[in-house]
Coordinates of C-alpha atoms in Angstrom, one line a residue:
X316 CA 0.0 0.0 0.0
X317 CA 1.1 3.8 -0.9
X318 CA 2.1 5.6 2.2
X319 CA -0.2 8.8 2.3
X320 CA 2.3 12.2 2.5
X321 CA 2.5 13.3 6.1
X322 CA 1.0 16.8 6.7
X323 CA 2.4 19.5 7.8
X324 CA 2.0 20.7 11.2
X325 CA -0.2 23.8 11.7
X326 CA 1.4 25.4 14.4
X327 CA -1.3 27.7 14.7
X328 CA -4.7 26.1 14.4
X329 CA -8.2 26.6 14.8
X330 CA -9.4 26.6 18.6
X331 CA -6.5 29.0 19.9
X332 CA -7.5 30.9 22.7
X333 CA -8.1 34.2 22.0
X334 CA -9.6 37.3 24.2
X335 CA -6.8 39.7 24.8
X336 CA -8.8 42.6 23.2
X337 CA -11.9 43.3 24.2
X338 CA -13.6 47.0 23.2
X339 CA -16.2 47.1 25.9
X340 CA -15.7 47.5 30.3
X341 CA -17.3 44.9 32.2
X342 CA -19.8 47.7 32.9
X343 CA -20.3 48.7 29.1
X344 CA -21.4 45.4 28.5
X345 CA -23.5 45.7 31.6
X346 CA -24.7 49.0 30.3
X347 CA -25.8 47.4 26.3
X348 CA -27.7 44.3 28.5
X349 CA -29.8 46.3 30.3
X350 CA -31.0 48.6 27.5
X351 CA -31.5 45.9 25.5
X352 CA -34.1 44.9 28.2
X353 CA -35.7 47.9 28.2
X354 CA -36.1 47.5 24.4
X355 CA -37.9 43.6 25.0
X356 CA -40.0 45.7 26.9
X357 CA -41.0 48.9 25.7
X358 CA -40.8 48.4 21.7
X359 CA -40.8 44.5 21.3
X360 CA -39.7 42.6 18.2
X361 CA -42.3 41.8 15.6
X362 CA -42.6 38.8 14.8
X363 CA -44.5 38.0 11.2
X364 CA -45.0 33.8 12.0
X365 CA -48.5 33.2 13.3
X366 CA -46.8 29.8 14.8
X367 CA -44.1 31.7 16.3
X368 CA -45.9 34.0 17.7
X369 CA -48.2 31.3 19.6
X370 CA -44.9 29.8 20.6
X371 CA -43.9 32.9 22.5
X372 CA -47.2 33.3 23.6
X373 CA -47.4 29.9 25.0
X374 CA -43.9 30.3 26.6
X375 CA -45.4 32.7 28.4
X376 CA -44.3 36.0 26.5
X377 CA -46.5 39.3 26.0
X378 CA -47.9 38.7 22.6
X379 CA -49.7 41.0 20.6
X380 CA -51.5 39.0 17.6
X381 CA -52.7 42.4 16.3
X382 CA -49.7 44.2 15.8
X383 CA -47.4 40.9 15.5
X384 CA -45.6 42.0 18.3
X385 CA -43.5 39.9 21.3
X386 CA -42.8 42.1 24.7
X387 CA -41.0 40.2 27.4
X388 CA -39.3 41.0 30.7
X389 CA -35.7 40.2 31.5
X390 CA -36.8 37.6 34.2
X391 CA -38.4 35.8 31.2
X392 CA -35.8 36.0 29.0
X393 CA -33.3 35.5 31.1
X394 CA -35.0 31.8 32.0
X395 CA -35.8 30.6 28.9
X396 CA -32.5 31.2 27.2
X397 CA -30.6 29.6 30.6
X398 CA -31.2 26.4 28.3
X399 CA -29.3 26.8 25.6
X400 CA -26.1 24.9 25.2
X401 CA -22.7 27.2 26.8
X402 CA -20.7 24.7 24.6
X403 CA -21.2 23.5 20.7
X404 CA -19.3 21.4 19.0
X405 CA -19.6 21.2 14.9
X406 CA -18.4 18.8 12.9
X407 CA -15.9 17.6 10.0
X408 CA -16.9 14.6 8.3
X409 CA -12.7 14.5 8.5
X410 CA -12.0 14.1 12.5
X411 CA -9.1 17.0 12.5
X412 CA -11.8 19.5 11.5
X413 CA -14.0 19.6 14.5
X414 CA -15.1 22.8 15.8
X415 CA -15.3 23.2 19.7
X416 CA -16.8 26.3 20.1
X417 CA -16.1 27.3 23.6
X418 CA -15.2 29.9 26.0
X419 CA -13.0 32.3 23.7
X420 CA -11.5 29.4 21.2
X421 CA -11.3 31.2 17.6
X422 CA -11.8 29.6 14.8
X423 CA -12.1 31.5 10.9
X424 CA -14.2 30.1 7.8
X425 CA -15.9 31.3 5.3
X426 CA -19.7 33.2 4.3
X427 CA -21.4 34.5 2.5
X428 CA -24.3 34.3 -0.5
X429 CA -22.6 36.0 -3.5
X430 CA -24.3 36.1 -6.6
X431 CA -21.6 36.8 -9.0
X432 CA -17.8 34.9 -9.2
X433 CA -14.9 36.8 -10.5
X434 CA -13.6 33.8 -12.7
X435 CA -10.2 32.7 -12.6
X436 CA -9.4 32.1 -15.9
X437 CA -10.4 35.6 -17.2
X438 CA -10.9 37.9 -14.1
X439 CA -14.7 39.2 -15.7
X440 CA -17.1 39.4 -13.7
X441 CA -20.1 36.9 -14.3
X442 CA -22.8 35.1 -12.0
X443 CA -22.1 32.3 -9.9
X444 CA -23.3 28.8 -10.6
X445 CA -22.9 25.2 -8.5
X446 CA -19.4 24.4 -10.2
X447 CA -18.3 27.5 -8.4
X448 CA -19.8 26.5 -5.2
X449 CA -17.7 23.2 -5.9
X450 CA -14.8 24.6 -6.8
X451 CA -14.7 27.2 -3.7
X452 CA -15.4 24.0 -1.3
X453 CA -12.7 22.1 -2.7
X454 CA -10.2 25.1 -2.6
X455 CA -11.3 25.7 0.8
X456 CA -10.4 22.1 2.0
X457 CA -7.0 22.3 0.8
X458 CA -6.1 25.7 2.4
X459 CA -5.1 24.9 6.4
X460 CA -5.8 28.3 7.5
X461 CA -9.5 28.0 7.0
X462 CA -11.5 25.8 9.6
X463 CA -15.2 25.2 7.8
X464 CA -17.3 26.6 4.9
X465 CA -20.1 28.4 5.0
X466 CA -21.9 27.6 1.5
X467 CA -20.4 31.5 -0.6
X468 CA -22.3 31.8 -3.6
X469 CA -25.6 30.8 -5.0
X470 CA -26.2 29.0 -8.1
X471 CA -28.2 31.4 -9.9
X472 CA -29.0 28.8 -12.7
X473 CA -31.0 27.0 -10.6
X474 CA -34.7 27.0 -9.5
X475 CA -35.2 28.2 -5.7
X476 CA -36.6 24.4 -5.0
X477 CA -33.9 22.8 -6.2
X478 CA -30.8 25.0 -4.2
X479 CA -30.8 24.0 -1.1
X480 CA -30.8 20.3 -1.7
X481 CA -27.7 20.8 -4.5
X482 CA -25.8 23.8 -2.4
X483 CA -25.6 21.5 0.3
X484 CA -24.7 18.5 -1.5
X485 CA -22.1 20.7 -3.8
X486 CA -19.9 21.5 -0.6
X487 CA -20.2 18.5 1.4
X488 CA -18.7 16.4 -1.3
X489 CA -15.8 19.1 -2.0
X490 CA -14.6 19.3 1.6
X491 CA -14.2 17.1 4.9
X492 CA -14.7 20.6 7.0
X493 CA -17.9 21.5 8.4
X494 CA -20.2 22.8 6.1
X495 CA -22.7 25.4 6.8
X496 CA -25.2 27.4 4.7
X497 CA -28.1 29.5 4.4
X498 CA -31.8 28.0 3.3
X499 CA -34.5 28.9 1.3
X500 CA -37.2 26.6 1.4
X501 CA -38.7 23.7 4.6
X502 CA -38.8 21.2 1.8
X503 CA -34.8 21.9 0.9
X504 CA -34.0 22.2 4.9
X505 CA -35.8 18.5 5.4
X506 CA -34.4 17.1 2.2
X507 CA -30.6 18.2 3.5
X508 CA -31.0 16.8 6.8
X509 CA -32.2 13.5 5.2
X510 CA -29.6 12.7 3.0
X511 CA -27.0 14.3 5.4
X512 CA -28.5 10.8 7.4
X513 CA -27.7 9.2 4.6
X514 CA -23.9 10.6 4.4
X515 CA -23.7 10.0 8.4
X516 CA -25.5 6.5 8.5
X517 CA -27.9 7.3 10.3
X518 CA -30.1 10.1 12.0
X519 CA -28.7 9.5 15.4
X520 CA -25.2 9.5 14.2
X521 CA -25.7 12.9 12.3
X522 CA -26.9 14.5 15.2
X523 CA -24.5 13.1 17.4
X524 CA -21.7 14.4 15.2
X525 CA -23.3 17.0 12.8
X526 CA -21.1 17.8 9.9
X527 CA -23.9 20.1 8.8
X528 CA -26.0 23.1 9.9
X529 CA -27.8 26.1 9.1
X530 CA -28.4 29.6 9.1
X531 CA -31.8 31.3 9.1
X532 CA -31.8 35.3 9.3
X533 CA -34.0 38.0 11.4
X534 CA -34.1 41.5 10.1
X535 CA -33.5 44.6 11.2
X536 CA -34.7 46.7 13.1
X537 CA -36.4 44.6 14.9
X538 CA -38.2 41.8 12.7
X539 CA -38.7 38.1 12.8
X540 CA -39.8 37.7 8.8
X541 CA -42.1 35.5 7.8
X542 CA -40.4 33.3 5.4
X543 CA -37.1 33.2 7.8
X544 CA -38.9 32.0 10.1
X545 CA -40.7 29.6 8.9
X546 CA -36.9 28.4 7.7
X547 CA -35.8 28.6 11.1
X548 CA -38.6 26.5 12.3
X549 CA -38.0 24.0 10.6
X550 CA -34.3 24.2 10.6
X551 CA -35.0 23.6 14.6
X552 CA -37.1 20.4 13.7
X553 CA -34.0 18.6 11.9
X554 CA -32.3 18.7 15.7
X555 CA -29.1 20.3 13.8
X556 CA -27.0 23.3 15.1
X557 CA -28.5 26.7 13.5
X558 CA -26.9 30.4 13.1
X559 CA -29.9 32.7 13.5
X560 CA -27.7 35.9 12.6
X561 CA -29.2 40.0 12.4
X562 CA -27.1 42.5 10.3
X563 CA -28.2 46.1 11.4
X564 CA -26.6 48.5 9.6
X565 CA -25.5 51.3 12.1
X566 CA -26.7 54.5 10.5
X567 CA -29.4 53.3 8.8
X568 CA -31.7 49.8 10.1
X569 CA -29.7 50.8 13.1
X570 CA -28.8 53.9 15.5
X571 CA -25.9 55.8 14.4
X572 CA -24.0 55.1 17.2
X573 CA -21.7 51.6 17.8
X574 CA -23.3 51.2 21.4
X575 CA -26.8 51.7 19.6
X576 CA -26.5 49.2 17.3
X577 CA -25.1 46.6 19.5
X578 CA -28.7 47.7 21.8
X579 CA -30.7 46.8 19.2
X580 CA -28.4 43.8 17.8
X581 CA -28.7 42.1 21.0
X582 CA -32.0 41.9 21.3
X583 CA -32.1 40.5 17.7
X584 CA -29.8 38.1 18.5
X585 CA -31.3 37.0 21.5
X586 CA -35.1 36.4 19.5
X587 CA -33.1 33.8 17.9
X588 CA -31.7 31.9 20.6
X589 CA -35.7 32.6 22.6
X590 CA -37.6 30.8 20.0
X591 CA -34.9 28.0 19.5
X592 CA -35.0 27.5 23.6
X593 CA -38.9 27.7 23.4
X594 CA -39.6 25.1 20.5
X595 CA -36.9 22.6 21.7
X596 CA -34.9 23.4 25.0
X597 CA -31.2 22.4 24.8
X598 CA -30.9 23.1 21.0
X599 CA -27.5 24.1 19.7
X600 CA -28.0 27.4 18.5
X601 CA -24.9 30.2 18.2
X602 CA -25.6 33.8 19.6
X603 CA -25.3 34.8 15.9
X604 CA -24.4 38.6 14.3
X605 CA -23.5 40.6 11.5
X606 CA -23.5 44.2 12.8
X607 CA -22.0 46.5 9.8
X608 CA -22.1 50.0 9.2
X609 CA -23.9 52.6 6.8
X610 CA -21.3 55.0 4.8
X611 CA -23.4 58.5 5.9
X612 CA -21.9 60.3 2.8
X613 CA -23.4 58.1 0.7
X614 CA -25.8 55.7 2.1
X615 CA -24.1 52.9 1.0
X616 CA -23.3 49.6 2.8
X617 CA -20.3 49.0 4.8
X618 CA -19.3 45.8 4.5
X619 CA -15.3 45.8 5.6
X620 CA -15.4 49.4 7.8
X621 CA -13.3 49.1 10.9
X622 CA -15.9 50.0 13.1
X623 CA -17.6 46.2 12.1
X624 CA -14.5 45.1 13.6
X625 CA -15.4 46.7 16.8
X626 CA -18.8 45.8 17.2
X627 CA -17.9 42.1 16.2
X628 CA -15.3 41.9 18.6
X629 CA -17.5 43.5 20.9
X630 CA -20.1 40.4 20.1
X631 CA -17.8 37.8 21.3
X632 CA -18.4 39.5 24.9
X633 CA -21.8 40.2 24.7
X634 CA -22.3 36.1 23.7
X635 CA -20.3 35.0 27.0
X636 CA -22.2 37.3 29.4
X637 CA -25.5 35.6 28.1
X638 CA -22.8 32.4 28.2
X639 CA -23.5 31.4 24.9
X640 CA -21.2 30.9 21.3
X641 CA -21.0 32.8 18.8
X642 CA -21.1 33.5 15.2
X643 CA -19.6 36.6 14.0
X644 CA -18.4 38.3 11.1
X645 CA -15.1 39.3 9.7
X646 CA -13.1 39.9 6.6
X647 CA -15.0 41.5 4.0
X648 CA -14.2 44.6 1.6
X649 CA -15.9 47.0 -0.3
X650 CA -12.9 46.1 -3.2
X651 CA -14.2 45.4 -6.1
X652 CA -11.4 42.9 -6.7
X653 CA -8.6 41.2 -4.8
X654 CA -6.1 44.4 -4.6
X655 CA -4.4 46.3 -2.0
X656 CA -7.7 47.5 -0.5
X657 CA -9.2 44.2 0.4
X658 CA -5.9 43.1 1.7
X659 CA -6.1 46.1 4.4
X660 CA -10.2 45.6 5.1
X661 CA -9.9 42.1 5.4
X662 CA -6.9 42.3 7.6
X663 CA -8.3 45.1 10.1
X664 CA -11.6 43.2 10.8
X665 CA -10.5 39.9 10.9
X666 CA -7.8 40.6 13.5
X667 CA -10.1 43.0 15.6
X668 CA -12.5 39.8 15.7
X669 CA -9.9 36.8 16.2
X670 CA -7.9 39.0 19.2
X671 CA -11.6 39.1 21.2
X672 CA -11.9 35.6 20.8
X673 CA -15.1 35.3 18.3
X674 CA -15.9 31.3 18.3
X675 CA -17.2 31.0 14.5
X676 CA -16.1 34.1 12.3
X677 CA -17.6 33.8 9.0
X678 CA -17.3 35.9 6.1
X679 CA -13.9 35.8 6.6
X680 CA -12.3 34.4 3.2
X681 CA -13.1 34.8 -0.6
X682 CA -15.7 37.7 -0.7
X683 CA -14.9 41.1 -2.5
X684 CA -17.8 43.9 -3.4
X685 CA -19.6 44.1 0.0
X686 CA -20.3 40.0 -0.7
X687 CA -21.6 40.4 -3.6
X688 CA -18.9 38.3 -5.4
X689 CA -16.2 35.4 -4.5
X690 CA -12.9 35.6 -6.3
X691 CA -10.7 32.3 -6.0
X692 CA -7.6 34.2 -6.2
X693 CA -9.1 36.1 -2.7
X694 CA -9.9 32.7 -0.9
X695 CA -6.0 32.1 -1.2
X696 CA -4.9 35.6 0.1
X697 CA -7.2 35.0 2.8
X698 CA -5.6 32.1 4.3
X699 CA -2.5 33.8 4.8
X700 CA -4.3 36.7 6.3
X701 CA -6.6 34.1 8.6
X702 CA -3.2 32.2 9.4
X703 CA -1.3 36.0 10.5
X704 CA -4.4 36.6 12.6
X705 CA -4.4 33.0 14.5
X706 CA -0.2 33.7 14.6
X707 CA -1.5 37.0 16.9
X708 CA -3.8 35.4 19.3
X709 CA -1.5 32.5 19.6
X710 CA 0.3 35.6 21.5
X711 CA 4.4 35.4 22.9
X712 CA 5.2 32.6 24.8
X713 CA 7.4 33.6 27.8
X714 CA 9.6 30.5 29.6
X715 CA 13.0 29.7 30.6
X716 CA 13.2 28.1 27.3
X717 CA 11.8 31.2 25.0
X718 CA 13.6 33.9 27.4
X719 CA 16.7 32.0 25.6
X720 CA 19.2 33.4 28.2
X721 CA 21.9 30.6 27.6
X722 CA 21.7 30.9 23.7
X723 CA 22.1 34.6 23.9
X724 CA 24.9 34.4 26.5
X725 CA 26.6 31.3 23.9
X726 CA 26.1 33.9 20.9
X727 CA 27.9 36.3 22.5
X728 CA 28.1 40.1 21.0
X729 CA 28.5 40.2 17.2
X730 CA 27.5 36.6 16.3
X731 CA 24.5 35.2 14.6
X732 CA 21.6 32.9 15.9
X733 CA 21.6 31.5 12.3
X734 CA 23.0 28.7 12.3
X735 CA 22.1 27.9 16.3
X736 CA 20.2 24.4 17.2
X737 CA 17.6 26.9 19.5
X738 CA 16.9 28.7 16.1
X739 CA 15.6 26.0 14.4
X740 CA 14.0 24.1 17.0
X741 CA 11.7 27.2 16.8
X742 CA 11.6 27.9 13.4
X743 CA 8.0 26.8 12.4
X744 CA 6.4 26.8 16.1
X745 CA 7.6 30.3 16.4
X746 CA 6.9 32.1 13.1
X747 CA 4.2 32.0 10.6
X748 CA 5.2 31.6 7.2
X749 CA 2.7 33.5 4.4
X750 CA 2.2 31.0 1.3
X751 CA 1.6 34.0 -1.6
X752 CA 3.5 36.5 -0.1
X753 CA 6.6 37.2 -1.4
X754 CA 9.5 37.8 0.4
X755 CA 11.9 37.4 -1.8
X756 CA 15.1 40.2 -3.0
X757 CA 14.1 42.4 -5.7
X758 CA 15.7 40.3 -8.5
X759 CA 14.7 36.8 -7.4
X760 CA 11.1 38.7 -7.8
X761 CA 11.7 39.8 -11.3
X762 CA 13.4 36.6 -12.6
X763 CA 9.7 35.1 -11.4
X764 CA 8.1 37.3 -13.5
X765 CA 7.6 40.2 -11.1
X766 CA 4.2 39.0 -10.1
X767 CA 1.7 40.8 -7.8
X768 CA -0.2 39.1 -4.8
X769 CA -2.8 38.6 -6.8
X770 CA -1.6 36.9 -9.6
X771 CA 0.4 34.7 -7.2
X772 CA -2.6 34.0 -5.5
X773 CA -4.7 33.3 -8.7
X774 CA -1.9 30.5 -9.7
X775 CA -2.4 28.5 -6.9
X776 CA -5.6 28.6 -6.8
X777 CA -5.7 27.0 -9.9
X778 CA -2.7 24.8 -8.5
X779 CA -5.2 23.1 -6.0
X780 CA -8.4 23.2 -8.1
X781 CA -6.1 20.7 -10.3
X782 CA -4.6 18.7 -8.4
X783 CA -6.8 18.7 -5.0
X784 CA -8.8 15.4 -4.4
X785 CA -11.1 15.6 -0.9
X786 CA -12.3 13.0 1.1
X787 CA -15.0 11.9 -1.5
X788 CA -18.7 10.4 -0.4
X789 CA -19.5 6.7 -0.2
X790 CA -20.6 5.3 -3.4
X791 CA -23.7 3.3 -2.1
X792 CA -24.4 6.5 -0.1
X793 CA -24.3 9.0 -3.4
X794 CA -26.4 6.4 -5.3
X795 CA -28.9 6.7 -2.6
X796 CA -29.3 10.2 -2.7
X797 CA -29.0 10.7 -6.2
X798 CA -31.9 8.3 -7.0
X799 CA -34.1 9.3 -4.3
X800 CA -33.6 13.1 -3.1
X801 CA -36.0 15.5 -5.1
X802 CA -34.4 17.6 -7.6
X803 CA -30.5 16.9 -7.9
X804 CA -28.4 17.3 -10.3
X805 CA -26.7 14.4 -11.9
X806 CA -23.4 15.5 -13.2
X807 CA -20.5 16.4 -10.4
X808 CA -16.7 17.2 -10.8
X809 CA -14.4 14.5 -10.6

């Protein structure tokens, strides 16, 4: 039998420890909590599901079938999210990928719903199809620095009935790392979750170890839609771990202050985690959140401003007062390509977010033009700027043995640590080495054809998508759902 190449160690990996920076005082968090109450209580959260609302009401919350509106007090609230789980865990269908989403552990993947894929053979511009949702899973799995994928772009070929079903299927069988996506109809939620069964072996072992889950959004300010709901109630009835995130946009569906938004945020994110807690107790369901900014000159949607950073990293907090992970957001640009700006935009939020010790930070690799478009080439720059950020909450390690007293004393003035045995020993543990950087002299750089970050980038993305092969689906399994589960398509890349 062929011996299977040893991987490389990542010396800094998913599940690091972060929570060295944190932008709000014990107090301001205290502060954002208790105005958030006052919100429950005063304005409420319409909600536009006739069987959610009789949920809350039955639950006990002041419901208004009139005006669609949910008013509770913080005694209520406070008891019927007590059930939800402190501690997730989601899962690879490749061990090595788990996700233990805990305390302040970090780990960085992707998001998105794009509608447009700037493609790597030509750079234009054109809409995304399932091929590309393929081809971003599969460059995804081979890229170290990135711990799951959330399902990036849509395939706009296909009907609405048919995309959850073949999203799904698209990114499971292109990557061992969890997979997570958005839904858009009950049918396509059920549908996933059965032949996920399938893929698993069974129901019970799916939701033992669920390699899958789902997000369902509420809107702001202040609404549980009714077609989101509906989603999220019947993402709750599958049993398997759901994202329920808001995106107020300070400025505009949002005060235009950072404290503001995180008010009215919270109690968004907290509806969520209420009607999880109130349809099935115990459900694993992430405080989830995707607070952005409004560009007041303009209007426009901010997408990769730094103050997103902050009130992400200020999310991470809010989550463990309520003692619940989260799902943030981090690590998109307004760029319109992958150039200098979506380096800096990407960079800013993502390490803002890691350093506060966000659990599940999304968004975070392949997206240019405020989401609106994935770019292969970006996925690849990405990794290196995911795997800087993870170097920086891995933080400095200070012992006898990093203080290096007796190698500095053996060096001596005027020598060189070169060539020393404590050097290398800490070579790879100690520093993280970018893949499409390039760090070479000025004429190694021309003689290599003097190529940008992005071109460097765009030729190893097609490197991978080439020569990549991921943990593929059992036959018998794929034969099932192929035959049997309403509306796939037939033809997959090899």
């Amino acid at each position: 039998m062929a011996r299977q190449p040893r991987r490389p160690i990542n010396y800094f990996p998913g599940g690091l420890v972060g929570g060295i920076y944190q932008p709000l005082t014990q107090d301001g968090i205290e502060r954002i909590h208790a105005a958030t109450m006052q919100v429950y209580e005063q304005a409420g959260i319409q909600v536009n599901s006739e069987r959610a609302l009789r949920a809350f009401q039955a639950a006990g919350a002041d419901v208004d079938f009139k005006r669609h509106l949910v008013k509770a007090s913080e005694s209520w609230i406070k008891d019927k999210i007590k059930t939800a789980p402190a501690k997730i865990t989601l899962y690879g269908r490749e061990e090595r990928h788990n996700l233990e989403l805990d305390g302040f552990k970090v780990y960085i993947g992707t998001g998105g719903t794009a509608v447009n894929v700037l493609d790597i053979d030509t750079g234009a511009r054109r809409p995304s199809t399932l091929t590309d949702v393929q081809m971003a899973a599969r460059l995804v799995d081979a890229l170290d620095n990135i711990h799951f994928y959330v399902i990036s772009c849509l395939p706009t070929e296909l009907a609405k009935q048919d995309i959850d079903v073949n999203r799904f299927y698209a990114a499971i069988r292109n990557t061992g790392k969890h997979v997570m996506g958005g839904v858009y109809t009950p049918a396509g939620v059920k549908n996933v979750a059965k032949y996920a069964a399938m893929i698993a072996g069974s129901r019970e072992a799916l939701l033992k170890k669920p390699f899958i889950s789902f997000i369902t959004c509420i809107m702001s300010p202040l609404v549980m839609d009714k077609d989101y709901t509906e989603l999220m109630i019947a993402a709750i009835e599958t049993g398997l771990p759901l994202a329920t995130p808001t995106a107020p946009m300070a400025g505009s569906t949002a005060p235009g202050t950072l404290a503001g938004t995180l008010v009215q945020m919270n109690a968004e994110a907290l509806s969520g985690v209420l009607l999880t807690q109130i349809l099935n107790p115990g459900h694993p369901v992430l405080y989830s959140c995707v607070p952005t900014t409004t560009d007041l000159r303009t209007g426009a949607f901010c997408f990769g401003s730094v103050e997103m950073g902050l009130m992400n990293a200020a999310c991470a907090q809010l989550s463990r007062f309520y003692h619940l992970p989260n799902y943030t957001t981090a690590g998109v640009t307004e760029a319109k390509i992958p150039d200098a700006q979506s380096g800096y935009e990407s960079m800013a939020n993502i390490m803002l977010a890691a350093l506060a010790g966000s659990n599940y930070i999304h968004d975070a690799a392949g997206l240019v033009e405020s989401g609106l478009s994935i770019a292969f080439e970006q996925y690849v720059m990405d990794d290196d700027i995911i795997g800087m950020a993870m170097r920086a909450v891995k933080g400095i390690e200070v012992n006898d043995d990093t203080l290096a007293v007796a190698v500095i004393n053996e060096v001596g003035p005027a020598g060189n640590y070169l060539a020393n045995d404590h050097t290398t020993m800490h070579m790879k543990p100690e520093f993280f080495y970018n893949k499409a950087a390039d760090r070479n002299s000025r004429s190694r750089w021309e003689m290599n054809g003097s190529l940008d970050a992005r071109e460097r980038a765009r030729r190893m993305a097609k490197e991978i998508l080439a020569t990549h092969k991921p943990l593929c689906i059992d036959n018998k399994a794929e034969k099932e759902i192929l035959a049997t589960v309403p509306g796939m398509q037939q033809n997959w890349l090899d």
